[in-house]
XYZ file of N, CA and C in Angstrom:
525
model
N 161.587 -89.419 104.727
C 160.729 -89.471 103.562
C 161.470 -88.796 102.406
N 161.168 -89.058 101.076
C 162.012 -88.688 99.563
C 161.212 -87.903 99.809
N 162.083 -86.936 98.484
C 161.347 -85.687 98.205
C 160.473 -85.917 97.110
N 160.461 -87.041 96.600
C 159.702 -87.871 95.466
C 158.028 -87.651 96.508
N 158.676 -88.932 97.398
C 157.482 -89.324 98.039
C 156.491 -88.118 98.844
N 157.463 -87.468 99.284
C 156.444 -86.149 99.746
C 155.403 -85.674 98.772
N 156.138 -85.232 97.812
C 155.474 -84.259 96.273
C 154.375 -85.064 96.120
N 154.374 -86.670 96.257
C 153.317 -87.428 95.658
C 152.419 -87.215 96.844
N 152.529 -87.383 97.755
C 151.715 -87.498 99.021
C 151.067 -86.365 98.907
N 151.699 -85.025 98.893
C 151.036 -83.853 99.291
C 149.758 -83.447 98.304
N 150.310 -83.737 96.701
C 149.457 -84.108 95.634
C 148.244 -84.481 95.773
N 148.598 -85.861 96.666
C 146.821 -87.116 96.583
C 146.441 -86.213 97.660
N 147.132 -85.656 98.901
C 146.138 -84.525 99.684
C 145.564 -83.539 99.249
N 146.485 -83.013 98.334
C 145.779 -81.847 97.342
C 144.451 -82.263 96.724
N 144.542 -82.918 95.925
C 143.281 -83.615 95.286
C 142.588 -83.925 95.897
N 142.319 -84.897 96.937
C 141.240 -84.925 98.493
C 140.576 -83.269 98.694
N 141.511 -83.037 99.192
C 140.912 -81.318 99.615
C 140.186 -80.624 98.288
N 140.385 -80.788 96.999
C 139.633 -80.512 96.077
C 138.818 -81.283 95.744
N 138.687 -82.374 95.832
C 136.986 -82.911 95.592
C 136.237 -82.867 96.806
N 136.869 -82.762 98.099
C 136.014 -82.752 98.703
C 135.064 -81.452 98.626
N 136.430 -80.558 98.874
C 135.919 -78.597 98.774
C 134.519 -78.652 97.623
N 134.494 -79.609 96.074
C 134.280 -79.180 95.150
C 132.857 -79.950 95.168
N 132.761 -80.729 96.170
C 131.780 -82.053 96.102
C 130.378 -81.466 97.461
N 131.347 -80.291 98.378
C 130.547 -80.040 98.964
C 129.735 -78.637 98.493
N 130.569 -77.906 97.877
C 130.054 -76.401 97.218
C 128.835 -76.922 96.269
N 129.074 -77.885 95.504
C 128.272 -78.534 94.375
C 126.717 -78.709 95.142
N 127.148 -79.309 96.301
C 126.026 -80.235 96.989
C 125.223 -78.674 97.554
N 125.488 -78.219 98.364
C 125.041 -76.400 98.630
C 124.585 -75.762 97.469
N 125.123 -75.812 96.508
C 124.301 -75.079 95.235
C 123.364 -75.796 94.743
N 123.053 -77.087 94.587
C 121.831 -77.961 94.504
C 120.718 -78.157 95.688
N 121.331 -77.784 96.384
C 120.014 -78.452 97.780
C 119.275 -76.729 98.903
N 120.243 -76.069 98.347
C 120.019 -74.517 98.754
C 119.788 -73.754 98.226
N 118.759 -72.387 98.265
C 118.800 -71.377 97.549
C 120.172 -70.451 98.321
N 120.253 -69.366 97.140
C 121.155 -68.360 97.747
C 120.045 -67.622 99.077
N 121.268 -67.865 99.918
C 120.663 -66.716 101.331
C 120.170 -67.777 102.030
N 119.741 -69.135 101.342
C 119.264 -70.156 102.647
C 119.987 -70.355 103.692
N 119.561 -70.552 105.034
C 120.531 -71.127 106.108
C 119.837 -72.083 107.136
N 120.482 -73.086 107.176
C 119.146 -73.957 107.965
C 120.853 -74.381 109.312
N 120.543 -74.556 110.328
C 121.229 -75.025 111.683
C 121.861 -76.619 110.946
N 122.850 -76.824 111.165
C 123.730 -78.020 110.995
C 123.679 -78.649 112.702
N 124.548 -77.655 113.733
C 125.159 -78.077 115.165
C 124.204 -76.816 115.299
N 123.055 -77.189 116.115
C 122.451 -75.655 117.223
C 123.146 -75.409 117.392
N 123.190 -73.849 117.527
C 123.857 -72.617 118.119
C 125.310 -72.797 118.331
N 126.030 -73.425 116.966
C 127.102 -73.698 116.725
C 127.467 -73.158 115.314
N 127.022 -73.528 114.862
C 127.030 -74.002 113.187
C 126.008 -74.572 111.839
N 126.018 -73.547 111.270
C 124.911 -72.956 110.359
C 125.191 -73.578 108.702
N 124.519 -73.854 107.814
C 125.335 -74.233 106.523
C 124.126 -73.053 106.058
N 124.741 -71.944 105.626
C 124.437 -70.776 104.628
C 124.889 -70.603 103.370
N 124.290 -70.913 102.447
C 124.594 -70.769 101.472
C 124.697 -69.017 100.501
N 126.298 -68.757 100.082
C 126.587 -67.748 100.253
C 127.507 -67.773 98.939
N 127.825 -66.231 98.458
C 128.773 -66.463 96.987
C 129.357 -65.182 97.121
N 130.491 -65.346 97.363
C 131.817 -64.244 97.936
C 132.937 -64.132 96.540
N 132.987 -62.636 95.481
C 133.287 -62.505 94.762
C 135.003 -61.939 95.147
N 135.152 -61.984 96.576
C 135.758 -61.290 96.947
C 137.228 -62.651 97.484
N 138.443 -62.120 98.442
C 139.273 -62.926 98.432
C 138.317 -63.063 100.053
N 139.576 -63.680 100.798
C 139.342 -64.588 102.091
C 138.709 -63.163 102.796
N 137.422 -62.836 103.348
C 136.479 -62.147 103.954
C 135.788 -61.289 103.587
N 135.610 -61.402 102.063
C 135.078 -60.371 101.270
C 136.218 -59.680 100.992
N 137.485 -59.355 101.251
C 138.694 -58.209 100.476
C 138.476 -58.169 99.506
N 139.203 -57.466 98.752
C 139.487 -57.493 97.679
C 137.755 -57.661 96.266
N 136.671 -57.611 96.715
C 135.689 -57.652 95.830
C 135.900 -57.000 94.874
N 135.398 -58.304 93.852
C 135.667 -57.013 92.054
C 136.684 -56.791 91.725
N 137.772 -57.589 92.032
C 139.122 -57.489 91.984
C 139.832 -59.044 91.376
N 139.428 -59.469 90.406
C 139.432 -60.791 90.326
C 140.737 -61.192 89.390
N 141.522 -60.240 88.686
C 142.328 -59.845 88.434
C 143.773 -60.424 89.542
N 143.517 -59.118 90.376
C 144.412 -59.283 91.887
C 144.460 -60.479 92.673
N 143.521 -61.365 92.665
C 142.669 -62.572 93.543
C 143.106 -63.540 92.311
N 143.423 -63.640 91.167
C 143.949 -64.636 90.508
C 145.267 -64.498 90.541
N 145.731 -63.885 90.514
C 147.621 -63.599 90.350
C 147.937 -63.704 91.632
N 147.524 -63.389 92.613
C 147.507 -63.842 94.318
C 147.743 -65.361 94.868
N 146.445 -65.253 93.906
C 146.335 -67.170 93.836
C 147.386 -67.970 93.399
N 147.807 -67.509 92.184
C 149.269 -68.014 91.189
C 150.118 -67.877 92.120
N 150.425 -67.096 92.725
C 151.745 -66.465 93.702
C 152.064 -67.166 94.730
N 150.915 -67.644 95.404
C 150.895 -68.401 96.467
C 150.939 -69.979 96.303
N 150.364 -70.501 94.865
C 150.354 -71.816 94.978
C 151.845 -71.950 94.660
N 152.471 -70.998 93.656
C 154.177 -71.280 93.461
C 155.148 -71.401 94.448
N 154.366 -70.250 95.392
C 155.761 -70.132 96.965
C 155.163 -71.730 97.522
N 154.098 -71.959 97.455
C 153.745 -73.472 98.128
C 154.717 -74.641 97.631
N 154.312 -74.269 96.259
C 155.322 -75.813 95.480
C 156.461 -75.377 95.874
N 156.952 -74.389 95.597
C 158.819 -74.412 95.954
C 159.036 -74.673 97.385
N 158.665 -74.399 98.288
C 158.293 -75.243 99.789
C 158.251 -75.852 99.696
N 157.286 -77.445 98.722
C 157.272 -78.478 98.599
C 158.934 -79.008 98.020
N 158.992 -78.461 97.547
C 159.991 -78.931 96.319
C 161.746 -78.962 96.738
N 161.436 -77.440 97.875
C 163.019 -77.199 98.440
C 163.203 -77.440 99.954
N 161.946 -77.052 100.946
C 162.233 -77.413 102.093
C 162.786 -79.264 102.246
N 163.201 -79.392 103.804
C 163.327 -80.515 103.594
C 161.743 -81.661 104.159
N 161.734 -82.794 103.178
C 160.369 -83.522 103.222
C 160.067 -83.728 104.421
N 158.905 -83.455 105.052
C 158.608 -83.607 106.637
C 157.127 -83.780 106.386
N 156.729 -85.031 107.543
C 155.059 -84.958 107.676
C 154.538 -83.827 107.254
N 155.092 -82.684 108.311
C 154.338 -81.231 107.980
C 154.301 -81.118 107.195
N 155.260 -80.646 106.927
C 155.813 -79.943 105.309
C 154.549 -80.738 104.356
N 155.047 -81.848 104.159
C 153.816 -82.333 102.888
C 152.586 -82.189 103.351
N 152.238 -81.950 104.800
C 150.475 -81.916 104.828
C 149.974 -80.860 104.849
N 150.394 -79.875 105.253
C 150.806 -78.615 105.264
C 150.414 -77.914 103.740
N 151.276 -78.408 102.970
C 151.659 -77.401 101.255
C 150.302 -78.754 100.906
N 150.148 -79.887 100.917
C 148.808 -80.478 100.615
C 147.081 -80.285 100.528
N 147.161 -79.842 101.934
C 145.917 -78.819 102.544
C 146.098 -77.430 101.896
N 147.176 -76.987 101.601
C 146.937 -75.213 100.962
C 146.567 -75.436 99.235
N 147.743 -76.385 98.765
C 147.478 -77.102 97.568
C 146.197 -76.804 97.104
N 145.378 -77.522 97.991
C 144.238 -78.034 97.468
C 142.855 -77.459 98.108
N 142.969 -76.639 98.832
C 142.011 -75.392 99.280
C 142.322 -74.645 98.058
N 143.619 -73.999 97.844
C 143.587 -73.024 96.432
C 142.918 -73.858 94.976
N 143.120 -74.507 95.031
C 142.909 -75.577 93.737
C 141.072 -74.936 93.868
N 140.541 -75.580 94.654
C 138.986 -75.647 94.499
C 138.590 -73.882 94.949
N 139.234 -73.436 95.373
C 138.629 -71.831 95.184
C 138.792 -71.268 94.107
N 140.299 -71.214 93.298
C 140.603 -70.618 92.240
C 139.802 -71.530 90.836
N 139.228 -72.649 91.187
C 138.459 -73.577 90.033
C 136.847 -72.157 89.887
N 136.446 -72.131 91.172
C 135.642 -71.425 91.250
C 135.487 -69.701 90.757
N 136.587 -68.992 90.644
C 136.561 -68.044 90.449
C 136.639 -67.957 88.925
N 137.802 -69.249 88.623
C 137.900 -68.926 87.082
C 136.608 -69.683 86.380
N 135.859 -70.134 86.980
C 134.650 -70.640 86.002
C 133.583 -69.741 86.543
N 132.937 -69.226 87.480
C 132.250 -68.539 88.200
C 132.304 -67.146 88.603
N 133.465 -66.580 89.089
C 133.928 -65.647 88.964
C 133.693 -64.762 90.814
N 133.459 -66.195 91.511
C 133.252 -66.004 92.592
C 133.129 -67.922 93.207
N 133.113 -67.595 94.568
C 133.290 -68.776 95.250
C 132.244 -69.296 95.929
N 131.757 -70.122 96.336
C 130.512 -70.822 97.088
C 130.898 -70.772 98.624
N 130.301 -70.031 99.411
C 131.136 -70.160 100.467
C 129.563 -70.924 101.439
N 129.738 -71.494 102.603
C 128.558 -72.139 103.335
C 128.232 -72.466 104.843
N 129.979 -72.310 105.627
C 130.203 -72.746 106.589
C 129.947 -71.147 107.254
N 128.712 -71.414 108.598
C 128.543 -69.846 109.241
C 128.955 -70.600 110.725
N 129.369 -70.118 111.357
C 129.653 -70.076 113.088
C 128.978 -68.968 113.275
N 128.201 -69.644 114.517
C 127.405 -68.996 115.257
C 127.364 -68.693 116.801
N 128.866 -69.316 117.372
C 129.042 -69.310 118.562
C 129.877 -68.121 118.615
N 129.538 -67.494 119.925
C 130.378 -66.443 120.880
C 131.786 -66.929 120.730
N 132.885 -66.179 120.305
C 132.487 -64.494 119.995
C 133.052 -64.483 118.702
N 132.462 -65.664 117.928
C 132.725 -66.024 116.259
C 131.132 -65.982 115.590
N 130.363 -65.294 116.399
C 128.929 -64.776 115.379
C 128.865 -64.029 114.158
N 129.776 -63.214 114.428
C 129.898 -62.669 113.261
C 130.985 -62.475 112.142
N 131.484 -63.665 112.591
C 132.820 -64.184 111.381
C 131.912 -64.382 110.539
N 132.648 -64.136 108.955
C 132.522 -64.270 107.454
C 132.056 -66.125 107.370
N 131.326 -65.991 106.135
C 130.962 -67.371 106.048
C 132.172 -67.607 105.551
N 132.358 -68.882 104.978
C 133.575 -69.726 104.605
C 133.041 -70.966 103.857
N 133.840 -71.817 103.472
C 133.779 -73.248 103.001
C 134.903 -74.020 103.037
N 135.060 -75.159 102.749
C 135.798 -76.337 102.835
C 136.989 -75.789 102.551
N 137.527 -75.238 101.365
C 138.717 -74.412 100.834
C 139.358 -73.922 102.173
N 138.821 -72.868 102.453
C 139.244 -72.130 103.296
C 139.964 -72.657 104.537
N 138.990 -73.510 104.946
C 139.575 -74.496 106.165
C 140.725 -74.980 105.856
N 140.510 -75.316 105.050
C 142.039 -76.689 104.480
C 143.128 -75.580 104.124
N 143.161 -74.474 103.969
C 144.484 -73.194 103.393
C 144.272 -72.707 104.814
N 143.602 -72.346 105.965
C 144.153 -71.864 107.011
C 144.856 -73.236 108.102
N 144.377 -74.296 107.736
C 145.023 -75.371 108.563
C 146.191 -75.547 108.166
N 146.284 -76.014 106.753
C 147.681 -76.223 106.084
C 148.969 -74.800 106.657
N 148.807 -73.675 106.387
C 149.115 -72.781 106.758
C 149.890 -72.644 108.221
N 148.797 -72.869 109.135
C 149.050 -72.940 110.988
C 150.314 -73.978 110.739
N 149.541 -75.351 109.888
C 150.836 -76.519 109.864
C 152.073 -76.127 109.984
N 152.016 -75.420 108.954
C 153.400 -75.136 108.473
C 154.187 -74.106 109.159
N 153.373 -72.967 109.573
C 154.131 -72.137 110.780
C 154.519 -72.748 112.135
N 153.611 -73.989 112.835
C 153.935 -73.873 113.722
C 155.417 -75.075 113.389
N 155.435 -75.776 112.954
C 156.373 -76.559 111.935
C 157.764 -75.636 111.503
N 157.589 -74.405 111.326
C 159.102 -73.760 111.423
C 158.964 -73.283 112.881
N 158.328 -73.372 113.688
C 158.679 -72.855 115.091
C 159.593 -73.840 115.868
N 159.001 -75.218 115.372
C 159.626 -75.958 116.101
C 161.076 -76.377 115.393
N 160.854 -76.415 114.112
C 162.354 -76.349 113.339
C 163.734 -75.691 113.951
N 162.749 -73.952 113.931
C 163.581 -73.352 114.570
C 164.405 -73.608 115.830
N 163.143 -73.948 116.820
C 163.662 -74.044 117.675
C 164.781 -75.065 118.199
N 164.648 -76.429 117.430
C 165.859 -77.376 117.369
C 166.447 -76.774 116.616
N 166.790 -76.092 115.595
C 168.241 -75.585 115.189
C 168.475 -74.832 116.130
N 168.402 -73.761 116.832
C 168.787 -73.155 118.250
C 169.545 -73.998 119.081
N 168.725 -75.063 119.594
C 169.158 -76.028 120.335
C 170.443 -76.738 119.985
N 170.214 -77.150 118.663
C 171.492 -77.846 118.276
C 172.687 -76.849 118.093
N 172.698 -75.280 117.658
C 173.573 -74.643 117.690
C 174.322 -74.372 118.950
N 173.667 -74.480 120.297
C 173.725 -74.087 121.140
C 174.899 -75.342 122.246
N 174.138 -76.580 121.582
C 174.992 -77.924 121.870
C 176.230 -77.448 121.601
N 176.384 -77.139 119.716
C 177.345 -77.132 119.587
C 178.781 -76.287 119.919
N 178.210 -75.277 120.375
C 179.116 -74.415 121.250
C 179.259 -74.658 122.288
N 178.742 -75.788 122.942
C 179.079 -76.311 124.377
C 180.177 -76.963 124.319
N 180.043 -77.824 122.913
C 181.012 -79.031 122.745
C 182.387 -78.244 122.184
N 182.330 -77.316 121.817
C 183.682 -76.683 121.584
C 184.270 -75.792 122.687
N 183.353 -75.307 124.006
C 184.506 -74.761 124.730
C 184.634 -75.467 125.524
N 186.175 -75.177 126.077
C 186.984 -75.983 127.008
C 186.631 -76.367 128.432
N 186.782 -77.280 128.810
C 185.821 -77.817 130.147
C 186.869 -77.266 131.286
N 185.997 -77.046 132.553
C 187.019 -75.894 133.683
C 187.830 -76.774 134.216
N 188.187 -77.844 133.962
C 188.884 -79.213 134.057
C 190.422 -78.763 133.622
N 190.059 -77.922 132.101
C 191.199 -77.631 131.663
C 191.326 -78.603 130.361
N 190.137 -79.886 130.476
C 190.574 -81.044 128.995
C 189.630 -80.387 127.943
């Protein structure tokens, strides 16, 4: 794949992940009061409607300052990943999904000054994980992508280094 074609790809994923993120927060702030929570999946999964001024688990609250320049910091190390690694499925779905989770959180903070968050788990032994929303999902998936994506990188460059020192010493043959 070009490095053209990646950038574009990861882009139209970016944008997906922001209307969707932006289409579902919208839909939760119209159809919910704050603090509502009605069961989505019994004793799975809850849609709570919730507004987290804070970064990913409440950190950082009242700090919106720190949580915007964070934001900047991270979408830049993303693009230059996009821009310098080499183009790989991952790679573009990866920096696509983070893309565009940051896109629709940081839309939210700078117009709002906080985020819509909605998604509650309610199963053992994630009861009492932080609510969340669409954003979030899509920047911790993209994320995993991409780590486990240099694991395996890594691990074929190992491999291939390892070839290649086979192929240079001398066989007990003597050729």
């Amino acid at each position: 794949m070009s490095r053209a074609a990646s950038a574009i790809l990861a882009l139209a994923l970016a944008l997906a992940v922001f209307f969707v993120d932006q289409g579902f927060k919208r839909l939760i702030e119209v159809s919910m009061r704050l603090g509502e929570s009605t069961p989505l999946i019994p004793q799975v999964l809850r849609l709570t409607h919730t507004r987290n001024e804070g970064g990913a688990f409440g950190i950082l609250g009242g700090q919106s300052g720190v949580l915007l320049l964070g934001s900047a910091v991270a979408v830049a190390f993303v693009l230059w990943i996009l821009l310098k690694a080499t183009p790989t499925r991952a790679t573009t779905s990866g920096c696509g999904l983070i893309l565009g989770g940051a896109a629709g959180n940081l839309l939210d903070r700078l117009s709002a000054g906080e985020v819509t968050d909605f998604l509650d788990l309610e199963f053992w032994p994630l009861q009492q994980w932080p609510v969340f929303n669409a954003a979030d999902v899509a920047i911790v998936l993209g994320a995993a992508i991409l780590l486990l994506d240099s694991f395996r990188s890594e691990k074929a460059s190992r491999r291939s280094a390892e070839g290649d020192r086979q192929d240079q010493e001398p066989s007990a043959d003597g050729g």
